[in-house]
């Protein structure tokens, strides 16, 4: 099974390293900066192209990895799906509701599967919590809170050529960094029903037009209430913190550390070493686990669990947060 990769920036290195560790062949790389594609081809093997279309025309492969700027995700995924390929897409799964509908329509008639890289679902601590909640060991979930406090300075935006604008990034901290934490809330607490939220730019008003901070109150269909805060205006990339309050106790995830507090003074503290350390710690180091699962599903003909429908639950919540800020009203997430 051969793979192709388009977009040869930082996150592409994570995909390439994971595929190399899984002993998967990358037949070719494409980037509008040809020297970047050549550089990755020199390291990992394969050929280099200056455009996706040229690569798809000349290469026969099974899977396309999309590691490009946000505004290119959906059109590139559609192009690959129409050629019968499977697709691995970095977040976000779309920038707008219109894009989501276009991609969903393309998927409905396509033989290939599509995976969205919400890799933090595969982090060992998060998998343990998911199992604990499914077994209802601490009773029903009453609520949760989540904090993302990271640092992004001006060069991160100005040197990228696409970050920091609504047209090409589609937003700021919400669509780029903290969408992973929104996804964890959906993964652990279920379908969101209603959200009331605001966004702001406190830190780089003269550099970017998108938000560097976002806060939201989310009501889930179960009745659980989630509070969410994210910023890139901090002094460092702190571990993401998620706390879940249940009827019979409390769960706290902070990076790779898990604390479970139950009835009768029960207290369990676990540090999980990353199962597959590829990428920055703040990203979550589980791309390899996600990709191994996806390729296994392709080869066995099984549906991949983290498919577009699952990813769009998080996407709808994200878009509802932006809409709530725009209107000043509570917004339905369905």
CSV table of C-alpha atoms in Angstrom, one decimal:
chain,number,residue,atom,x,y,z
A,1,UNK,CA,0.0,0.0,0.0
A,2,UNK,CA,1.5,3.3,-1.1
A,3,UNK,CA,0.9,6.8,0.3
A,4,UNK,CA,1.3,10.3,-0.9
A,5,UNK,CA,1.8,13.4,1.2
A,6,UNK,CA,0.9,17.0,0.3
A,7,UNK,CA,2.1,20.0,2.3
A,8,UNK,CA,5.6,19.6,3.6
A,9,UNK,CA,5.6,21.9,6.7
A,10,UNK,CA,6.1,20.9,10.3
A,11,UNK,CA,3.1,18.6,10.7
A,12,UNK,CA,4.1,16.7,7.6
A,13,UNK,CA,7.3,15.6,9.4
A,14,UNK,CA,5.1,14.0,12.1
A,15,UNK,CA,3.1,12.1,9.4
A,16,UNK,CA,6.2,11.0,7.6
A,17,UNK,CA,8.0,9.9,10.8
A,18,UNK,CA,4.9,7.9,11.8
A,19,UNK,CA,4.6,6.2,8.4
A,20,UNK,CA,8.3,5.4,8.5
A,21,UNK,CA,7.9,3.8,11.9
A,22,UNK,CA,5.0,1.8,10.6
A,23,UNK,CA,7.0,0.7,7.6
A,24,UNK,CA,4.6,2.3,5.1
A,25,UNK,CA,5.9,3.5,1.8
A,26,UNK,CA,5.6,7.2,0.9
A,27,UNK,CA,5.7,7.3,-2.9
A,28,UNK,CA,5.8,11.0,-3.3
A,29,UNK,CA,5.6,14.5,-1.7
A,30,UNK,CA,4.1,17.7,-3.0
A,31,UNK,CA,4.5,21.3,-1.9
A,32,UNK,CA,4.2,24.7,-3.7
A,33,UNK,CA,7.7,25.2,-2.4
A,34,UNK,CA,9.4,22.5,-4.4
A,35,UNK,CA,12.5,22.5,-2.3
A,36,UNK,CA,10.5,21.4,0.8
A,37,UNK,CA,9.1,18.4,-1.2
A,38,UNK,CA,12.6,17.5,-2.4
A,39,UNK,CA,13.9,17.8,1.1
A,40,UNK,CA,11.4,15.3,2.5
A,41,UNK,CA,11.8,13.0,-0.5
A,42,UNK,CA,15.6,13.0,0.2
A,43,UNK,CA,15.0,11.9,3.7
A,44,UNK,CA,12.1,9.4,3.3
A,45,UNK,CA,12.4,8.3,-0.3
A,46,UNK,CA,10.0,8.9,-3.2
A,47,UNK,CA,9.6,11.7,-5.7
A,48,UNK,CA,8.9,15.4,-5.3
A,49,UNK,CA,6.2,17.5,-7.0
A,50,UNK,CA,5.3,21.2,-7.0
A,51,UNK,CA,1.5,20.6,-7.0
A,52,UNK,CA,-1.1,18.0,-5.8
A,53,UNK,CA,-2.7,17.7,-9.2
A,54,UNK,CA,0.6,16.9,-10.9
A,55,UNK,CA,1.4,14.3,-8.2
A,56,UNK,CA,-2.1,12.6,-8.5
A,57,UNK,CA,-1.8,12.5,-12.2
A,58,UNK,CA,1.6,10.8,-12.3
A,59,UNK,CA,1.5,8.6,-9.2
A,60,UNK,CA,-0.6,5.5,-8.4
A,61,UNK,CA,-1.2,5.3,-4.7
A,62,UNK,CA,-3.8,4.3,-2.1
A,63,UNK,CA,-3.7,7.0,0.6
A,64,UNK,CA,-3.3,10.8,0.5
A,65,UNK,CA,-2.1,12.6,3.6
A,66,UNK,CA,-3.2,16.3,3.6
A,67,UNK,CA,-0.9,18.5,5.7
A,68,UNK,CA,-1.6,21.8,4.0
A,69,UNK,CA,-3.0,25.1,5.2
A,70,UNK,CA,-6.6,24.9,6.4
A,71,UNK,CA,-8.3,26.4,3.3
A,72,UNK,CA,-6.9,23.7,1.1
A,73,UNK,CA,-8.1,20.7,3.2
A,74,UNK,CA,-11.5,20.2,1.7
A,75,UNK,CA,-10.8,20.8,-2.0
A,76,UNK,CA,-7.7,18.5,-1.9
A,77,UNK,CA,-9.7,15.8,-0.1
A,78,UNK,CA,-12.4,16.0,-2.7
A,79,UNK,CA,-9.8,15.7,-5.5
A,80,UNK,CA,-8.3,12.6,-4.0
A,81,UNK,CA,-11.6,11.0,-3.2
A,82,UNK,CA,-12.7,11.4,-6.7
A,83,UNK,CA,-9.7,9.4,-7.8
A,84,UNK,CA,-10.8,6.6,-5.5
A,85,UNK,CA,-8.2,7.2,-2.8
A,86,UNK,CA,-8.4,7.1,0.9
A,87,UNK,CA,-7.6,10.4,2.7
A,88,UNK,CA,-5.9,11.3,6.0
A,89,UNK,CA,-6.7,15.0,6.7
A,90,UNK,CA,-5.1,17.2,9.4
A,91,UNK,CA,-7.5,19.3,11.4
A,92,UNK,CA,-9.8,21.1,10.8
A,93,UNK,CA,-12.2,18.9,8.8
A,94,UNK,CA,-13.5,22.1,7.1
A,95,UNK,CA,-13.5,25.8,7.6
A,96,UNK,CA,-17.2,26.4,7.0
A,97,UNK,CA,-20.5,24.6,6.9
A,98,UNK,CA,-20.6,24.9,3.1
A,99,UNK,CA,-17.2,23.2,2.9
A,100,UNK,CA,-18.4,20.4,5.2
A,101,UNK,CA,-21.5,19.8,2.9
A,102,UNK,CA,-19.3,19.6,-0.2
A,103,UNK,CA,-16.9,17.1,1.4
A,104,UNK,CA,-19.8,15.0,2.8
A,105,UNK,CA,-21.3,14.8,-0.6
A,106,UNK,CA,-18.0,13.7,-2.2
A,107,UNK,CA,-17.7,11.0,0.5
A,108,UNK,CA,-21.2,9.7,-0.1
A,109,UNK,CA,-20.2,8.3,-3.5
A,110,UNK,CA,-16.6,7.5,-2.9
A,111,UNK,CA,-15.0,4.1,-2.3
A,112,UNK,CA,-12.3,5.6,0.0
A,113,UNK,CA,-12.4,6.3,3.7
A,114,UNK,CA,-11.4,9.6,5.3
A,115,UNK,CA,-9.7,10.0,8.6
A,116,UNK,CA,-9.4,13.3,10.5
A,117,UNK,CA,-6.3,13.7,12.7
A,118,UNK,CA,-7.9,14.2,16.2
A,119,UNK,CA,-5.0,12.1,17.5
A,120,UNK,CA,-5.4,13.0,21.1
A,121,UNK,CA,-8.3,10.5,21.4
A,122,UNK,CA,-5.5,7.9,21.2
A,123,UNK,CA,-3.5,9.3,24.1
A,124,UNK,CA,-3.2,6.6,26.8
A,125,UNK,CA,-4.7,8.8,29.5
A,126,UNK,CA,-7.7,9.8,27.4
A,127,UNK,CA,-8.3,6.2,26.4
A,128,UNK,CA,-8.4,5.2,30.0
A,129,UNK,CA,-10.9,7.9,30.8
A,130,UNK,CA,-13.1,7.0,27.9
A,131,UNK,CA,-13.2,3.4,29.2
A,132,UNK,CA,-13.9,4.5,32.7
A,133,UNK,CA,-16.8,6.7,31.6
A,134,UNK,CA,-18.3,4.1,29.4
A,135,UNK,CA,-18.4,1.6,32.3
A,136,UNK,CA,-19.9,4.4,34.5
A,137,UNK,CA,-17.5,3.5,37.3
A,138,UNK,CA,-18.1,7.0,38.8
A,139,UNK,CA,-21.7,7.3,37.8
A,140,UNK,CA,-23.1,9.7,35.2
A,141,UNK,CA,-21.1,12.8,34.1
A,142,UNK,CA,-22.4,16.0,35.5
A,143,UNK,CA,-20.0,18.5,33.9
A,144,UNK,CA,-16.5,19.2,32.7
A,145,UNK,CA,-14.0,22.1,32.3
A,146,UNK,CA,-11.2,22.4,29.8
A,147,UNK,CA,-8.2,24.8,29.6
A,148,UNK,CA,-5.8,25.3,26.7
A,149,UNK,CA,-3.1,28.0,27.6
A,150,UNK,CA,-0.4,28.1,25.0
A,151,UNK,CA,2.0,30.6,23.5
A,152,UNK,CA,2.1,31.8,19.9
A,153,UNK,CA,4.1,35.0,19.0
A,154,UNK,CA,4.0,37.1,15.9
A,155,UNK,CA,6.6,35.1,13.8
A,156,UNK,CA,4.3,32.1,14.0
A,157,UNK,CA,1.8,34.0,11.9
A,158,UNK,CA,3.9,36.3,9.8
A,159,UNK,CA,6.3,33.7,8.6
A,160,UNK,CA,3.7,31.1,7.7
A,161,UNK,CA,2.1,32.9,4.7
A,162,UNK,CA,-1.4,31.8,5.7
A,163,UNK,CA,-2.0,31.9,9.5
A,164,UNK,CA,-3.8,34.8,11.1
A,165,UNK,CA,-6.5,35.5,8.5
A,166,UNK,CA,-10.1,34.4,8.3
A,167,UNK,CA,-9.7,33.6,4.6
A,168,UNK,CA,-6.9,31.1,4.9
A,169,UNK,CA,-6.8,29.9,8.5
A,170,UNK,CA,-10.5,30.2,9.1
A,171,UNK,CA,-10.0,31.5,12.7
A,172,UNK,CA,-7.3,31.4,15.4
A,173,UNK,CA,-6.9,29.5,18.6
A,174,UNK,CA,-10.3,27.8,18.2
A,175,UNK,CA,-9.9,26.2,14.8
A,176,UNK,CA,-6.1,25.7,15.0
A,177,UNK,CA,-4.9,24.8,18.5
A,178,UNK,CA,-7.8,24.1,20.8
A,179,UNK,CA,-10.1,22.2,18.3
A,180,UNK,CA,-8.4,19.1,19.7
A,181,UNK,CA,-9.6,19.8,23.2
A,182,UNK,CA,-13.1,20.5,21.8
A,183,UNK,CA,-13.0,17.1,20.2
A,184,UNK,CA,-12.0,15.5,23.5
A,185,UNK,CA,-15.0,17.1,25.2
A,186,UNK,CA,-17.3,15.7,22.5
A,187,UNK,CA,-15.5,12.3,22.6
A,188,UNK,CA,-15.9,12.0,26.3
A,189,UNK,CA,-19.2,13.7,27.0
A,190,UNK,CA,-21.1,13.0,23.8
A,191,UNK,CA,-23.1,15.2,21.5
A,192,UNK,CA,-23.2,18.9,22.3
A,193,UNK,CA,-26.6,20.5,22.1
A,194,UNK,CA,-26.2,24.2,22.8
A,195,UNK,CA,-23.4,26.7,23.3
A,196,UNK,CA,-22.9,30.3,24.3
A,197,UNK,CA,-19.5,31.7,23.6
A,198,UNK,CA,-17.2,34.7,22.9
A,199,UNK,CA,-13.9,35.1,21.2
A,200,UNK,CA,-11.3,37.9,21.4
A,201,UNK,CA,-7.9,39.0,20.3
A,202,UNK,CA,-5.9,40.3,23.3
A,203,UNK,CA,-2.3,39.7,22.4
A,204,UNK,CA,-1.5,40.3,18.7
A,205,UNK,CA,-4.2,42.8,17.5
A,206,UNK,CA,-1.7,44.5,15.2
A,207,UNK,CA,-0.5,41.2,13.7
A,208,UNK,CA,-3.5,38.9,13.2
A,209,UNK,CA,-7.2,39.4,12.4
A,210,UNK,CA,-8.4,36.2,14.1
A,211,UNK,CA,-8.9,35.4,17.7
A,212,UNK,CA,-6.2,34.4,20.2
A,213,UNK,CA,-8.7,33.6,23.0
A,214,UNK,CA,-12.1,31.8,23.2
A,215,UNK,CA,-14.4,30.8,26.0
A,216,UNK,CA,-17.7,28.9,25.9
A,217,UNK,CA,-20.4,27.3,28.0
A,218,UNK,CA,-21.5,24.1,26.3
A,219,UNK,CA,-24.7,22.0,27.2
A,220,UNK,CA,-24.5,18.4,26.1
A,221,UNK,CA,-27.5,16.3,25.1
A,222,UNK,CA,-26.9,14.2,28.3
A,223,UNK,CA,-27.5,17.4,30.4
A,224,UNK,CA,-23.8,17.7,31.3
A,225,UNK,CA,-22.4,21.2,31.2
A,226,UNK,CA,-18.9,22.0,29.9
A,227,UNK,CA,-16.8,25.1,30.4
A,228,UNK,CA,-14.1,25.8,27.9
A,229,UNK,CA,-11.3,28.3,27.7
A,230,UNK,CA,-8.4,28.6,25.2
A,231,UNK,CA,-5.7,31.2,24.5
A,232,UNK,CA,-2.4,31.5,22.7
A,233,UNK,CA,-1.5,34.6,24.7
A,234,UNK,CA,0.2,32.7,27.5
A,235,UNK,CA,4.0,32.6,28.2
A,236,UNK,CA,4.4,28.9,27.4
A,237,UNK,CA,2.7,25.8,26.1
A,238,UNK,CA,1.2,24.3,29.3
A,239,UNK,CA,-0.3,20.8,29.3
A,240,UNK,CA,-4.0,20.8,28.4
A,241,UNK,CA,-6.2,20.4,31.4
A,242,UNK,CA,-9.5,18.6,31.3
A,243,UNK,CA,-11.6,17.9,34.5
A,244,UNK,CA,-14.7,15.8,34.5
A,245,UNK,CA,-17.1,15.8,37.5
A,246,UNK,CA,-19.2,12.7,37.9
A,247,UNK,CA,-21.9,11.6,40.4
A,248,UNK,CA,-19.4,9.6,42.4
A,249,UNK,CA,-16.1,11.3,41.8
A,250,UNK,CA,-13.9,13.4,39.7
A,251,UNK,CA,-11.4,12.8,36.9
A,252,UNK,CA,-8.6,15.2,36.0
A,253,UNK,CA,-6.4,14.9,32.9
A,254,UNK,CA,-3.4,17.2,32.7
A,255,UNK,CA,-1.2,16.3,29.7
A,256,UNK,CA,-0.1,12.6,30.3
A,257,UNK,CA,-1.1,12.7,34.0
A,258,UNK,CA,-4.4,11.3,35.2
A,259,UNK,CA,-6.0,11.7,38.6
A,260,UNK,CA,-9.1,9.8,39.6
A,261,UNK,CA,-10.9,10.6,42.8
A,262,UNK,CA,-13.8,8.5,44.0
A,263,UNK,CA,-16.0,7.8,46.9
A,264,UNK,CA,-14.5,6.9,50.3
A,265,UNK,CA,-11.4,8.9,49.7
A,266,UNK,CA,-10.3,6.7,46.8
A,267,UNK,CA,-7.5,8.4,44.9
A,268,UNK,CA,-5.6,7.0,41.9
A,269,UNK,CA,-2.8,8.9,40.2
A,270,UNK,CA,-1.2,7.6,37.0
A,271,UNK,CA,1.4,9.0,34.7
A,272,UNK,CA,1.2,7.6,31.2
A,273,UNK,CA,4.3,7.6,29.0
A,274,UNK,CA,3.3,8.5,25.4
A,275,UNK,CA,2.8,5.2,23.6
A,276,UNK,CA,4.4,6.5,20.4
A,277,UNK,CA,6.3,9.7,20.7
A,278,UNK,CA,6.1,11.5,17.4
A,279,UNK,CA,5.6,15.2,17.4
A,280,UNK,CA,5.5,17.9,20.0
A,281,UNK,CA,4.2,17.1,23.5
A,282,UNK,CA,1.6,19.9,23.3
A,283,UNK,CA,0.1,18.3,20.2
A,284,UNK,CA,-0.3,15.0,21.7
A,285,UNK,CA,2.0,12.2,20.5
A,286,UNK,CA,-0.4,9.7,19.1
A,287,UNK,CA,-0.4,10.3,15.4
A,288,UNK,CA,1.3,6.9,15.0
A,289,UNK,CA,-1.5,5.1,16.9
A,290,UNK,CA,-4.2,6.8,14.8
A,291,UNK,CA,-2.5,6.1,11.5
A,292,UNK,CA,-1.8,2.5,12.5
A,293,UNK,CA,-5.5,2.1,13.2
A,294,UNK,CA,-6.6,3.8,10.0
A,295,UNK,CA,-4.3,1.7,7.7
A,296,UNK,CA,-5.5,-1.5,9.5
A,297,UNK,CA,-9.1,-0.5,8.8
A,298,UNK,CA,-8.3,0.1,5.1
A,299,UNK,CA,-6.6,-3.3,4.8
A,300,UNK,CA,-9.3,-5.3,6.6
A,301,UNK,CA,-12.2,-3.4,5.1
A,302,UNK,CA,-13.5,-2.2,8.4
A,303,UNK,CA,-14.9,1.3,8.9
A,304,UNK,CA,-12.6,3.7,10.7
A,305,UNK,CA,-14.2,4.9,13.9
A,306,UNK,CA,-12.9,8.5,13.8
A,307,UNK,CA,-14.5,9.1,10.4
A,308,UNK,CA,-15.9,12.3,9.0
A,309,UNK,CA,-19.2,12.0,10.8
A,310,UNK,CA,-17.4,11.8,14.1
A,311,UNK,CA,-15.1,14.7,13.2
A,312,UNK,CA,-18.1,16.9,12.1
A,313,UNK,CA,-19.6,16.7,15.6
A,314,UNK,CA,-16.6,18.7,16.8
A,315,UNK,CA,-16.7,20.9,13.7
A,316,UNK,CA,-20.3,21.8,14.3
A,317,UNK,CA,-19.5,22.8,17.9
A,318,UNK,CA,-16.6,24.9,16.7
A,319,UNK,CA,-18.7,26.7,14.1
A,320,UNK,CA,-21.5,27.3,16.7
A,321,UNK,CA,-19.0,29.0,19.0
A,322,UNK,CA,-18.0,31.4,16.2
A,323,UNK,CA,-21.7,32.0,15.4
A,324,UNK,CA,-22.6,32.6,19.1
A,325,UNK,CA,-19.8,35.2,19.3
A,326,UNK,CA,-21.1,36.8,16.1
A,327,UNK,CA,-24.7,37.0,17.2
A,328,UNK,CA,-24.4,37.3,20.9
A,329,UNK,CA,-26.9,34.5,21.3
A,330,UNK,CA,-26.9,30.9,22.4
A,331,UNK,CA,-26.6,28.6,19.4
A,332,UNK,CA,-27.7,25.1,18.7
A,333,UNK,CA,-24.9,22.7,17.8
A,334,UNK,CA,-26.9,20.1,15.8
